[in-house]
Amino acid sequence: MTLSTSSANRKPVFVLVGGTGDLALRMLWPSLAMLDQDGFLDKDLRIISVAREAVDRPAFVERVRAAVQKRIGADLEATTLDQFLPRLSHIALDASDPQWGAKLKAELGEVEALNVVYFLSVSPSLFKPICEHLESAGLSKAPNRVIIEKPLGRDLASSKVINDSVAHAFDEARTFRIDHYLGKETVQNLLALRFANTVFEPLWNAQSIDHVQVTVSETVGTGDRLGYYDDYGALRDMVQNHLLQLVCLLAMEPPSNFNADALRDEKVKVLRSLKPITADTVRDVTARGQYGPGFAEGKQVAGYEAEKGSPSNTETYVAIKAEIANWRWAGTPFYLRTGKTLPSRTTEVVIQFRPVPHSIFGSAAQPNRLVIRLQPDEDIKLTVMNKAPGLSADGMQLQPLDLSLSLQSAFDGNGDKPPRRRIAYERLILDALNGNNAAFVRRDEVEAAWAWVDGISAAWAEAYPKPQIYPAGTNGPMSAYMLLDRDHRVWND
């Protein structure tokens, strides 16, 4: 697969704005290098880094080389960087410079002969001036496209401002909003698992599924992101995008085809079906927490307020009982939780099936469970009941049996090497280069998610203003366990 263009004569260019930043060095340059190693980049693709930092090309290239080698390690082939690094150039530009667009245009050359993908790996506050520079210099015309990173606002109103500023230069079809979770192999496999297997899809509803859990736990605190985090909190930082995107893939109706708009139409329907959370219900269906003093990752943690140096009502943990008001999911709650300084770094989805209508084995028959783990190790595990081997004077004995459905299990024990675990950005960059926006977030998705989250924020402000303190290194506040205990359920800890 190579770079697609709207004109066979146009030369492909990838412009990474923020090319010396942390995300670029940790994720984006390694992703581009591995796409090149695997033959996915057009042989004529130029890659231009843009950043405020003035650094000459040899020093910049060495910085990229070190970043790629650190991230990829043994999977990096000996000749990859010799092929990849000559593609690169760097130009120092400050978005406050009125000549930003003209200077980039001079670097690009004959613009009408190019097909350019811009990746804005910068603060969203710079989206508007950068898009204005691109538009005024004639650099935003079709087929050129733009990739933008989160956060896309901190509420619905600010999100609309950001989206409006980008839309002035790039129409919706050429705007690629990244949620890197959508590039993860196991997340993408949700679509295959659901819609390519009749063994699952007929059971994927409230009649067969008791509840769903979505967990994103982190062992670290806020670190050097405290300034940003204190303005956003766990609800805006994680729930509005990552967790709700997972809910959409889990709960959406089967799309009519694999077309990007068909997929995203169904995701939007899920978001618009989420039952609003109000001040009257917020304490019953949400839990707010903030980490206090404790031990996490083997180190003493002072606590969030001590780290900040002042009192704060910012939540570092949130759990939500989300209900989807439609025929497929009525009566089946989706429990969401995410938090910092927790005991393990885990991202997983638990599909808890209902028990059999009548068990001839008594309480020994446990309900089936499907666990989809995204990190630290990607895995899909189905728990079924099985006869325990051997004889028993008490008759047939049952035991749970875990069946691994992951790709890794297909290679275990046969001596073959499984495929390399890709960086999520590899898939997303490749799709953007080829104009495929199925794994990107459409504007109405972003705004529907913000509308629901804004309702929770408003309810908290009115009826639940102070988060409950939990010791760093523990599983979060007691209110999160009470959230499920009220429904006679437990978290998958």
CSV table of C-alpha atoms in Angstrom, one decimal:
chain,number,residue,atom,x,y,z
A,1,MET,CA,0.0,0.0,0.0
A,2,THR,CA,1.3,3.4,-0.9
A,3,LEU,CA,0.3,7.0,-0.5
A,4,SER,CA,-2.9,7.7,-2.4
A,5,THR,CA,-3.5,11.1,-4.0
A,6,SER,CA,-6.4,12.7,-5.8
A,7,SER,CA,-4.0,13.3,-8.7
A,8,ALA,CA,-1.5,10.7,-9.9
A,9,ASN,CA,1.0,13.5,-10.7
A,10,ARG,CA,1.1,15.0,-7.2
A,11,LYS,CA,4.1,14.3,-5.0
A,12,PRO,CA,3.4,13.3,-1.4
A,13,VAL,CA,4.6,15.3,1.6
A,14,PHE,CA,4.1,14.8,5.3
A,15,VAL,CA,4.6,17.9,7.5
A,16,LEU,CA,4.9,17.3,11.2
A,17,VAL,CA,4.3,20.5,13.1
A,18,GLY,CA,5.8,20.1,16.5
A,19,GLY,CA,8.5,17.8,15.2
A,20,THR,CA,10.9,18.3,18.1
A,21,GLY,CA,8.2,17.7,20.8
A,22,ASP,CA,7.8,14.9,23.2
A,23,LEU,CA,5.0,13.1,21.3
A,24,ALA,CA,6.9,13.3,18.0
A,25,LEU,CA,10.1,11.8,19.5
A,26,ARG,CA,8.3,9.1,21.5
A,27,MET,CA,5.7,8.0,19.0
A,28,LEU,CA,5.5,9.8,15.6
A,29,TRP,CA,9.0,9.5,14.3
A,30,PRO,CA,9.3,5.8,15.3
A,31,SER,CA,5.9,5.2,13.7
A,32,LEU,CA,7.0,6.8,10.4
A,33,ALA,CA,10.3,4.9,10.4
A,34,MET,CA,8.5,1.6,10.9
A,35,LEU,CA,6.0,2.3,8.2
A,36,ASP,CA,9.0,3.0,5.9
A,37,GLN,CA,10.7,-0.3,7.0
A,38,ASP,CA,7.5,-2.2,6.1
A,39,GLY,CA,7.2,-0.6,2.7
A,40,PHE,CA,4.1,1.5,3.4
A,41,LEU,CA,5.6,4.9,2.6
A,42,ASP,CA,5.6,6.1,-1.0
A,43,LYS,CA,9.2,6.1,-2.3
A,44,ASP,CA,8.9,9.8,-3.1
A,45,LEU,CA,7.4,10.9,0.2
A,46,ARG,CA,9.1,13.9,1.8
A,47,ILE,CA,8.9,14.5,5.5
A,48,ILE,CA,9.3,18.0,6.9
A,49,SER,CA,9.5,18.8,10.6
A,50,VAL,CA,8.3,22.2,11.7
A,51,ALA,CA,9.0,23.6,15.2
A,52,ARG,CA,10.0,26.8,17.0
A,53,GLU,CA,13.3,25.2,17.9
A,54,ALA,CA,16.1,26.2,15.6
A,55,VAL,CA,18.3,23.1,15.0
A,56,ASP,CA,20.5,22.3,12.0
A,57,ARG,CA,19.6,19.2,9.9
A,58,PRO,CA,22.5,17.0,11.1
A,59,ALA,CA,21.6,17.6,14.8
A,60,PHE,CA,17.9,17.1,14.1
A,61,VAL,CA,18.5,13.9,12.2
A,62,GLU,CA,20.6,12.5,15.0
A,63,ARG,CA,17.8,13.3,17.5
A,64,VAL,CA,15.3,11.4,15.4
A,65,ARG,CA,17.8,8.5,14.9
A,66,ALA,CA,18.2,8.2,18.7
A,67,ALA,CA,14.4,8.4,19.3
A,68,VAL,CA,13.7,5.7,16.8
A,69,GLN,CA,16.4,3.4,18.1
A,70,LYS,CA,15.2,3.8,21.7
A,71,ARG,CA,11.5,3.2,20.8
A,72,ILE,CA,11.9,0.3,18.3
A,73,GLY,CA,14.9,-1.6,19.7
A,74,ALA,CA,15.5,-5.0,18.2
A,75,ASP,CA,12.6,-4.7,15.7
A,76,LEU,CA,14.6,-2.0,13.8
A,77,GLU,CA,16.3,-3.4,10.8
A,78,ALA,CA,19.9,-2.4,10.0
A,79,THR,CA,19.1,-0.5,6.8
A,80,THR,CA,15.8,1.2,7.9
A,81,LEU,CA,17.3,4.5,9.1
A,82,ASP,CA,19.6,4.7,6.1
A,83,GLN,CA,16.4,4.7,4.0
A,84,PHE,CA,14.2,6.8,6.3
A,85,LEU,CA,16.5,9.6,7.5
A,86,PRO,CA,17.3,11.1,4.1
A,87,ARG,CA,13.5,11.8,3.7
A,88,LEU,CA,13.7,14.3,6.6
A,89,SER,CA,14.2,18.0,6.7
A,90,HIS,CA,13.6,20.6,9.5
A,91,ILE,CA,12.5,24.2,9.4
A,92,ALA,CA,12.2,26.5,12.5
A,93,LEU,CA,8.9,28.5,12.5
A,94,ASP,CA,7.0,30.3,15.2
A,95,ALA,CA,3.2,30.3,14.8
A,96,SER,CA,3.2,34.0,15.9
A,97,ASP,CA,5.2,34.9,12.8
A,98,PRO,CA,2.9,36.4,10.2
A,99,GLN,CA,5.2,34.9,7.5
A,100,TRP,CA,4.8,31.3,8.9
A,101,GLY,CA,2.8,30.2,5.9
A,102,ALA,CA,5.0,31.9,3.3
A,103,LYS,CA,8.1,30.4,4.8
A,104,LEU,CA,6.6,26.9,4.8
A,105,LYS,CA,5.4,27.4,1.3
A,106,ALA,CA,9.0,28.3,0.2
A,107,GLU,CA,10.2,25.0,1.9
A,108,LEU,CA,7.5,22.9,0.2
A,109,GLY,CA,8.1,24.3,-3.3
A,110,GLU,CA,5.5,24.0,-6.1
A,111,VAL,CA,2.4,23.6,-3.9
A,112,GLU,CA,0.0,22.8,-6.8
A,113,ALA,CA,2.1,19.7,-7.6
A,114,LEU,CA,1.9,18.3,-4.0
A,115,ASN,CA,-0.4,16.2,-1.9
A,116,VAL,CA,0.3,17.3,1.7
A,117,VAL,CA,-0.7,15.8,5.0
A,118,TYR,CA,-0.2,18.1,8.0
A,119,PHE,CA,0.1,16.6,11.5
A,120,LEU,CA,-0.4,19.3,14.2
A,121,SER,CA,1.3,17.8,17.2
A,122,VAL,CA,1.0,21.1,19.1
A,123,SER,CA,-1.3,22.7,21.7
A,124,PRO,CA,-4.8,23.1,20.4
A,125,SER,CA,-4.4,26.8,21.1
A,126,LEU,CA,-2.2,26.9,18.0
A,127,PHE,CA,-4.6,25.1,15.7
A,128,LYS,CA,-6.3,28.4,14.8
A,129,PRO,CA,-3.2,30.5,13.9
A,130,ILE,CA,-1.6,27.5,12.1
A,131,CYS,CA,-4.7,26.8,10.0
A,132,GLU,CA,-5.0,30.5,9.2
A,133,HIS,CA,-1.4,30.5,8.0
A,134,LEU,CA,-2.0,27.5,5.9
A,135,GLU,CA,-5.1,28.9,4.4
A,136,SER,CA,-3.7,32.4,3.7
A,137,ALA,CA,-0.6,30.8,2.0
A,138,GLY,CA,-2.8,28.6,-0.2
A,139,LEU,CA,-1.5,25.4,1.6
A,140,SER,CA,-4.9,24.1,2.8
A,141,LYS,CA,-6.6,23.4,-0.6
A,142,ALA,CA,-7.8,19.9,-1.5
A,143,PRO,CA,-6.4,17.3,-1.6
A,144,ASN,CA,-4.3,18.4,1.4
A,145,ARG,CA,-5.4,17.1,4.8
A,146,VAL,CA,-4.8,17.8,8.4
A,147,ILE,CA,-4.4,15.6,11.5
A,148,ILE,CA,-5.1,17.1,14.8
A,149,GLU,CA,-4.4,15.8,18.3
A,150,LYS,CA,-6.5,16.0,21.5
A,151,PRO,CA,-7.5,17.8,23.7
A,152,LEU,CA,-10.2,19.1,21.4
A,153,GLY,CA,-11.5,21.6,24.0
A,154,ARG,CA,-12.4,21.2,27.7
A,155,ASP,CA,-16.1,21.4,27.1
A,156,LEU,CA,-18.6,21.6,24.2
A,157,ALA,CA,-18.3,25.3,23.7
A,158,SER,CA,-14.5,25.3,23.5
A,159,SER,CA,-14.6,22.2,21.3
A,160,LYS,CA,-16.8,24.1,18.8
A,161,VAL,CA,-14.3,27.0,18.7
A,162,ILE,CA,-11.5,24.6,17.9
A,163,ASN,CA,-13.5,22.7,15.3
A,164,ASP,CA,-14.6,26.0,13.7
A,165,SER,CA,-11.1,27.3,13.4
A,166,VAL,CA,-9.9,24.1,11.6
A,167,ALA,CA,-13.0,23.8,9.5
A,168,HIS,CA,-12.4,27.3,8.0
A,169,ALA,CA,-9.3,25.8,6.3
A,170,PHE,CA,-10.1,22.1,5.9
A,171,ASP,CA,-13.5,20.6,5.3
A,172,GLU,CA,-14.7,17.7,7.4
A,173,ALA,CA,-13.6,15.0,4.9
A,174,ARG,CA,-10.0,16.3,5.1
A,175,THR,CA,-9.9,16.7,8.9
A,176,PHE,CA,-8.5,13.7,10.8
A,177,ARG,CA,-9.0,13.9,14.6
A,178,ILE,CA,-6.8,11.4,16.3
A,179,ASP,CA,-7.8,9.2,19.3
A,180,HIS,CA,-4.7,6.9,19.4
A,181,TYR,CA,-6.8,4.2,21.1
A,182,LEU,CA,-8.5,3.7,17.8
A,183,GLY,CA,-5.2,2.6,16.3
A,184,LYS,CA,-4.6,-0.1,18.8
A,185,GLU,CA,-4.7,-3.6,17.3
A,186,THR,CA,-7.1,-5.0,19.9
A,187,VAL,CA,-9.4,-2.0,19.7
A,188,GLN,CA,-9.6,-2.5,15.9
A,189,ASN,CA,-10.2,-6.2,16.5
A,190,LEU,CA,-13.4,-5.4,18.3
A,191,LEU,CA,-15.1,-4.7,14.9
A,192,ALA,CA,-13.8,-8.1,13.6
A,193,LEU,CA,-14.8,-9.9,16.8
A,194,ARG,CA,-18.3,-8.5,16.7
A,195,PHE,CA,-19.2,-8.3,13.0
A,196,ALA,CA,-17.3,-11.2,11.5
A,197,ASN,CA,-18.5,-13.9,13.9
A,198,THR,CA,-22.0,-15.2,14.3
A,199,VAL,CA,-21.0,-16.8,17.6
A,200,PHE,CA,-20.8,-13.4,19.3
A,201,GLU,CA,-23.1,-10.9,17.5
A,202,PRO,CA,-26.4,-12.7,18.2
A,203,LEU,CA,-25.5,-12.6,21.9
A,204,TRP,CA,-24.3,-9.0,21.9
A,205,ASN,CA,-27.3,-7.4,23.6
A,206,ALA,CA,-29.1,-6.9,26.9
A,207,GLN,CA,-30.8,-10.3,26.8
A,208,SER,CA,-27.4,-12.1,27.0
A,209,ILE,CA,-25.0,-9.6,28.6
A,210,ASP,CA,-25.4,-8.7,32.2
A,211,HIS,CA,-23.1,-5.7,32.2
A,212,VAL,CA,-19.9,-4.3,30.6
A,213,GLN,CA,-16.8,-2.9,32.4
A,214,VAL,CA,-14.3,-0.6,30.7
A,215,THR,CA,-11.2,0.1,32.8
A,216,VAL,CA,-8.2,2.4,32.1
A,217,SER,CA,-5.9,2.4,35.1
A,218,GLU,CA,-2.5,4.1,35.5
A,219,THR,CA,0.2,3.6,38.1
A,220,VAL,CA,1.7,7.1,37.6
A,221,GLY,CA,0.5,10.4,39.0
A,222,THR,CA,0.2,13.6,37.0
A,223,GLY,CA,3.9,14.3,36.9
A,224,ASP,CA,4.8,17.2,34.7
A,225,ARG,CA,1.3,17.3,33.3
A,226,LEU,CA,-0.1,18.7,36.6
A,227,GLY,CA,-0.8,22.1,35.1
A,228,TYR,CA,-2.8,20.7,32.2
A,229,TYR,CA,-4.4,18.0,34.3
A,230,ASP,CA,-5.7,20.4,37.1
A,231,ASP,CA,-7.7,22.2,34.4
A,232,TYR,CA,-9.1,19.0,32.9
A,233,GLY,CA,-9.3,16.1,35.4
A,234,ALA,CA,-9.9,12.5,34.7
A,235,LEU,CA,-13.4,13.0,33.3
A,236,ARG,CA,-12.3,15.4,30.5
A,237,ASP,CA,-8.9,13.9,30.0
A,238,MET,CA,-9.9,10.2,29.6
A,239,VAL,CA,-13.6,9.6,29.7
A,240,GLN,CA,-14.7,12.1,27.0
A,241,ASN,CA,-12.4,10.5,24.4
A,242,HIS,CA,-10.8,7.1,25.1
A,243,LEU,CA,-13.4,5.4,27.3
A,244,LEU,CA,-16.4,6.7,25.3
A,245,GLN,CA,-14.8,5.6,22.0
A,246,LEU,CA,-14.5,2.1,23.5
A,247,VAL,CA,-18.1,2.3,24.5
A,248,CYS,CA,-19.1,3.2,21.0
A,249,LEU,CA,-17.3,0.3,19.4
A,250,LEU,CA,-18.8,-2.1,22.0
A,251,ALA,CA,-22.4,-0.8,21.8
A,252,MET,CA,-22.8,0.4,18.2
A,253,GLU,CA,-25.2,-1.3,15.8
A,254,PRO,CA,-23.8,-3.2,12.8
A,255,PRO,CA,-23.0,-0.6,10.1
A,256,SER,CA,-24.2,-1.3,6.6
A,257,ASN,CA,-20.6,-1.5,5.3
A,258,PHE,CA,-17.0,-0.7,6.3
A,259,ASN,CA,-17.3,2.8,4.9
A,260,ALA,CA,-16.0,5.5,7.3
A,261,ASP,CA,-19.3,7.4,7.5
A,262,ALA,CA,-21.3,4.3,8.0
A,263,LEU,CA,-19.1,3.3,11.0
A,264,ARG,CA,-19.1,6.8,12.5
A,265,ASP,CA,-22.9,7.2,12.0
A,266,GLU,CA,-23.4,4.2,14.3
A,267,LYS,CA,-21.0,5.5,16.9
A,268,VAL,CA,-22.8,8.9,17.0
A,269,LYS,CA,-26.1,7.1,17.7
A,270,VAL,CA,-24.5,5.4,20.8
A,271,LEU,CA,-23.3,8.8,22.2
A,272,ARG,CA,-26.7,10.4,21.6
A,273,SER,CA,-28.4,7.4,23.4
A,274,LEU,CA,-26.4,7.8,26.6
A,275,LYS,CA,-28.8,8.5,29.5
A,276,PRO,CA,-28.0,12.0,30.9
A,277,ILE,CA,-26.6,12.2,34.4
A,278,THR,CA,-28.1,14.9,36.5
A,279,ALA,CA,-27.6,16.5,39.9
A,280,ASP,CA,-30.4,14.2,41.2
A,281,THR,CA,-28.6,11.0,40.1
A,282,VAL,CA,-24.9,11.9,40.0
A,283,ARG,CA,-24.0,10.6,43.5
A,284,ASP,CA,-25.7,7.2,42.7
A,285,VAL,CA,-24.1,6.6,39.3
A,286,THR,CA,-20.7,8.2,39.5
A,287,ALA,CA,-17.7,8.1,41.9
A,288,ARG,CA,-15.1,10.9,42.1
A,289,GLY,CA,-11.7,10.4,43.7
A,290,GLN,CA,-8.4,12.2,44.2
A,291,TYR,CA,-5.2,10.5,45.2
A,292,GLY,CA,-3.8,11.4,48.6
A,293,PRO,CA,-0.5,10.3,50.3
A,294,GLY,CA,0.6,6.7,49.8
A,295,PHE,CA,2.9,4.5,47.8
A,296,ALA,CA,2.7,3.9,44.1
A,297,GLU,CA,5.2,2.2,41.9
A,298,GLY,CA,7.3,1.5,45.0
A,299,LYS,CA,7.7,5.2,45.7
A,300,GLN,CA,6.1,7.4,48.3
A,301,VAL,CA,3.6,9.8,46.9
A,302,ALA,CA,2.8,13.1,48.7
A,303,GLY,CA,-0.8,13.3,47.3
A,304,TYR,CA,-2.3,15.5,44.6
A,305,GLU,CA,-2.9,18.6,46.6
A,306,ALA,CA,0.6,18.5,48.1
A,307,GLU,CA,2.1,18.1,44.6
A,308,LYS,CA,0.0,21.1,43.4
A,309,GLY,CA,0.7,23.1,46.5
A,310,SER,CA,-2.8,24.3,47.0
A,311,PRO,CA,-6.4,22.8,47.6
A,312,SER,CA,-8.0,21.3,44.5
A,313,ASN,CA,-11.3,19.7,43.6
A,314,THR,CA,-9.8,18.1,40.5
A,315,GLU,CA,-10.6,14.4,40.3
A,316,THR,CA,-7.8,11.9,39.5
A,317,TYR,CA,-10.2,9.0,39.5
A,318,VAL,CA,-13.7,8.7,38.1
A,319,ALA,CA,-16.1,5.8,37.8
A,320,ILE,CA,-19.5,6.0,36.0
A,321,LYS,CA,-22.5,3.8,35.6
A,322,ALA,CA,-23.4,4.7,32.0
A,323,GLU,CA,-26.8,3.5,30.6
A,324,ILE,CA,-27.6,3.4,26.9
A,325,ALA,CA,-31.3,4.1,26.2
A,326,ASN,CA,-32.0,1.9,23.2
A,327,TRP,CA,-33.5,-1.5,22.5
A,328,ARG,CA,-30.2,-3.4,22.3
A,329,TRP,CA,-28.8,-2.2,25.7
A,330,ALA,CA,-31.8,-1.2,27.9
A,331,GLY,CA,-31.1,-2.8,31.3
A,332,THR,CA,-27.4,-3.5,30.7
A,333,PRO,CA,-25.1,-0.9,32.4
A,334,PHE,CA,-21.7,0.0,31.1
A,335,TYR,CA,-19.4,0.7,34.1
A,336,LEU,CA,-16.5,3.0,33.2
A,337,ARG,CA,-13.5,3.8,35.4
A,338,THR,CA,-10.1,5.4,35.1
A,339,GLY,CA,-7.6,6.7,37.6
A,340,LYS,CA,-4.1,7.6,38.5
A,341,THR,CA,-1.7,6.1,41.1
A,342,LEU,CA,-3.5,2.8,41.0
A,343,PRO,CA,-1.8,-0.6,41.6
A,344,SER,CA,-1.6,-1.7,38.0
A,345,ARG,CA,-1.4,-0.2,34.5
A,346,THR,CA,-4.3,-1.9,32.8
A,347,THR,CA,-6.7,-1.2,30.0
A,348,GLU,CA,-9.4,-3.8,29.5
A,349,VAL,CA,-13.0,-4.4,28.6
A,350,VAL,CA,-15.0,-7.1,30.5
A,351,ILE,CA,-18.1,-8.5,28.9
A,352,GLN,CA,-20.0,-10.2,31.7
A,353,PHE,CA,-22.7,-12.6,30.3
A,354,ARG,CA,-25.8,-13.5,32.1
A,355,PRO,CA,-26.0,-16.9,33.9
A,356,VAL,CA,-27.8,-19.8,32.3
A,357,PRO,CA,-31.6,-19.6,32.8
A,358,HIS,CA,-31.5,-22.8,34.9
A,359,SER,CA,-28.3,-24.4,36.2
A,360,ILE,CA,-28.5,-28.2,36.6
A,361,PHE,CA,-25.0,-27.9,38.2
A,362,GLY,CA,-26.2,-25.5,41.0
A,363,SER,CA,-23.9,-22.6,41.9
A,364,ALA,CA,-20.9,-24.3,40.3
A,365,ALA,CA,-21.8,-23.0,36.9
A,366,GLN,CA,-20.4,-19.5,36.6
A,367,PRO,CA,-21.5,-17.0,33.9
A,368,ASN,CA,-19.3,-16.7,30.8
A,369,ARG,CA,-17.0,-13.8,30.6
A,370,LEU,CA,-15.1,-12.2,27.7
A,371,VAL,CA,-12.1,-10.1,28.7
A,372,ILE,CA,-10.4,-7.9,26.0
A,373,ARG,CA,-7.1,-6.5,27.3
A,374,LEU,CA,-5.4,-3.6,25.5
A,375,GLN,CA,-2.4,-3.2,27.9
A,376,PRO,CA,0.0,-4.0,29.2
A,377,ASP,CA,-0.4,-7.1,27.0
A,378,GLU,CA,-3.0,-7.3,24.3
A,379,ASP,CA,-5.2,-10.4,24.7
A,380,ILE,CA,-8.7,-11.6,24.2
A,381,LYS,CA,-9.8,-14.3,26.7
A,382,LEU,CA,-13.2,-16.1,26.8
A,383,THR,CA,-14.1,-18.0,30.1
A,384,VAL,CA,-16.3,-21.0,29.6
A,385,MET,CA,-17.4,-23.7,32.0
A,386,ASN,CA,-15.8,-27.1,31.6
A,387,LYS,CA,-16.0,-30.5,33.3
A,388,ALA,CA,-13.1,-30.9,35.8
A,389,PRO,CA,-11.0,-33.8,34.7
A,390,GLY,CA,-10.9,-37.0,36.8
A,391,LEU,CA,-13.5,-38.8,39.0
A,392,SER,CA,-15.5,-37.5,41.9
A,393,ALA,CA,-17.8,-39.3,44.3
A,394,ASP,CA,-20.0,-36.2,44.2
A,395,GLY,CA,-20.8,-36.4,40.5
A,396,MET,CA,-19.6,-34.1,37.8
A,397,GLN,CA,-17.5,-31.2,38.9
A,398,LEU,CA,-17.1,-28.0,36.9
A,399,GLN,CA,-14.3,-25.6,36.5
A,400,PRO,CA,-13.8,-22.4,34.5
A,401,LEU,CA,-11.6,-22.7,31.4
A,402,ASP,CA,-9.9,-19.7,29.8
A,403,LEU,CA,-9.7,-19.8,26.0
A,404,SER,CA,-7.3,-17.3,24.5
A,405,LEU,CA,-8.5,-15.7,21.3
A,406,SER,CA,-5.5,-13.5,20.8
A,407,LEU,CA,-3.1,-13.6,17.8
A,408,GLN,CA,-0.2,-14.4,20.2
A,409,SER,CA,-1.8,-17.7,21.2
A,410,ALA,CA,-1.7,-18.9,17.6
A,411,PHE,CA,2.1,-18.7,17.6
A,412,ASP,CA,2.8,-20.0,21.1
A,413,GLY,CA,4.7,-23.3,21.0
A,414,ASN,CA,5.1,-23.6,17.3
A,415,GLY,CA,8.4,-21.8,17.0
A,416,ASP,CA,7.1,-19.0,14.7
A,417,LYS,CA,7.6,-15.4,15.6
A,418,PRO,CA,4.3,-13.4,16.0
A,419,PRO,CA,3.9,-10.2,14.1
A,420,ARG,CA,5.5,-7.1,15.7
A,421,ARG,CA,3.3,-5.2,18.1
A,422,ARG,CA,2.8,-1.9,16.3
A,423,ILE,CA,2.6,1.5,17.7
A,424,ALA,CA,-1.0,2.7,17.4
A,425,TYR,CA,0.1,5.8,15.5
A,426,GLU,CA,1.4,3.6,12.7
A,427,ARG,CA,-2.1,2.6,11.7
A,428,LEU,CA,-3.5,6.1,12.0
A,429,ILE,CA,-0.7,7.8,10.1
A,430,LEU,CA,-1.0,5.3,7.3
A,431,ASP,CA,-4.8,5.7,7.1
A,432,ALA,CA,-4.4,9.5,7.0
A,433,LEU,CA,-1.8,9.2,4.2
A,434,ASN,CA,-4.2,7.1,2.3
A,435,GLY,CA,-7.2,9.3,3.0
A,436,ASN,CA,-9.1,6.7,5.0
A,437,ASN,CA,-10.8,8.4,8.0
A,438,ALA,CA,-12.7,5.4,9.4
A,439,ALA,CA,-10.5,5.2,12.5
A,440,PHE,CA,-10.7,9.0,13.2
A,441,VAL,CA,-13.2,10.9,15.1
A,442,ARG,CA,-15.8,13.0,13.3
A,443,ARG,CA,-16.9,16.4,14.6
A,444,ASP,CA,-20.4,15.3,15.6
A,445,GLU,CA,-18.8,12.4,17.6
A,446,VAL,CA,-16.6,14.9,19.5
A,447,GLU,CA,-19.5,17.2,20.2
A,448,ALA,CA,-21.9,14.5,21.3
A,449,ALA,CA,-19.3,13.1,23.7
A,450,TRP,CA,-18.8,16.6,25.2
A,451,ALA,CA,-22.5,17.2,25.5
A,452,TRP,CA,-22.8,14.1,27.8
A,453,VAL,CA,-19.6,14.8,29.7
A,454,ASP,CA,-20.7,18.5,30.3
A,455,GLY,CA,-23.8,17.2,31.9
A,456,ILE,CA,-21.8,15.2,34.4
A,457,SER,CA,-19.5,18.2,35.1
A,458,ALA,CA,-22.5,20.4,35.8
A,459,ALA,CA,-24.1,17.8,38.1
A,460,TRP,CA,-20.8,17.5,40.0
A,461,ALA,CA,-20.6,21.2,40.4
A,462,GLU,CA,-24.1,21.3,41.9
A,463,ALA,CA,-24.2,18.1,43.9
A,464,TYR,CA,-20.8,16.4,44.1
A,465,PRO,CA,-18.2,19.1,44.2
A,466,LYS,CA,-15.5,17.4,46.3
A,467,PRO,CA,-13.7,14.2,45.3
A,468,GLN,CA,-13.1,11.4,47.8
A,469,ILE,CA,-9.5,11.0,48.8
A,470,TYR,CA,-8.0,7.6,48.2
A,471,PRO,CA,-4.4,6.6,49.2
A,472,ALA,CA,-2.0,6.5,46.2
A,473,GLY,CA,-1.3,2.9,45.2
A,474,THR,CA,-4.8,1.6,46.1
A,475,ASN,CA,-7.7,0.7,43.8
A,476,GLY,CA,-9.5,4.1,44.2
A,477,PRO,CA,-12.2,5.5,46.5
A,478,MET,CA,-14.7,3.3,48.3
A,479,SER,CA,-17.5,5.1,46.4
A,480,ALA,CA,-16.3,3.3,43.2
A,481,TYR,CA,-17.0,-0.1,44.8
A,482,MET,CA,-20.3,1.0,46.3
A,483,LEU,CA,-21.3,2.0,42.7
A,484,LEU,CA,-21.3,-1.7,41.7
A,485,ASP,CA,-22.2,-3.0,45.1
A,486,ARG,CA,-25.6,-1.3,44.9
A,487,ASP,CA,-26.2,-3.3,41.8
A,488,HIS,CA,-24.9,-6.6,43.4
A,489,ARG,CA,-21.9,-6.6,41.1
A,490,VAL,CA,-18.1,-6.3,41.6
A,491,TRP,CA,-15.2,-4.9,39.6
A,492,ASN,CA,-12.9,-7.3,37.8
A,493,ASP,CA,-9.9,-6.6,40.0
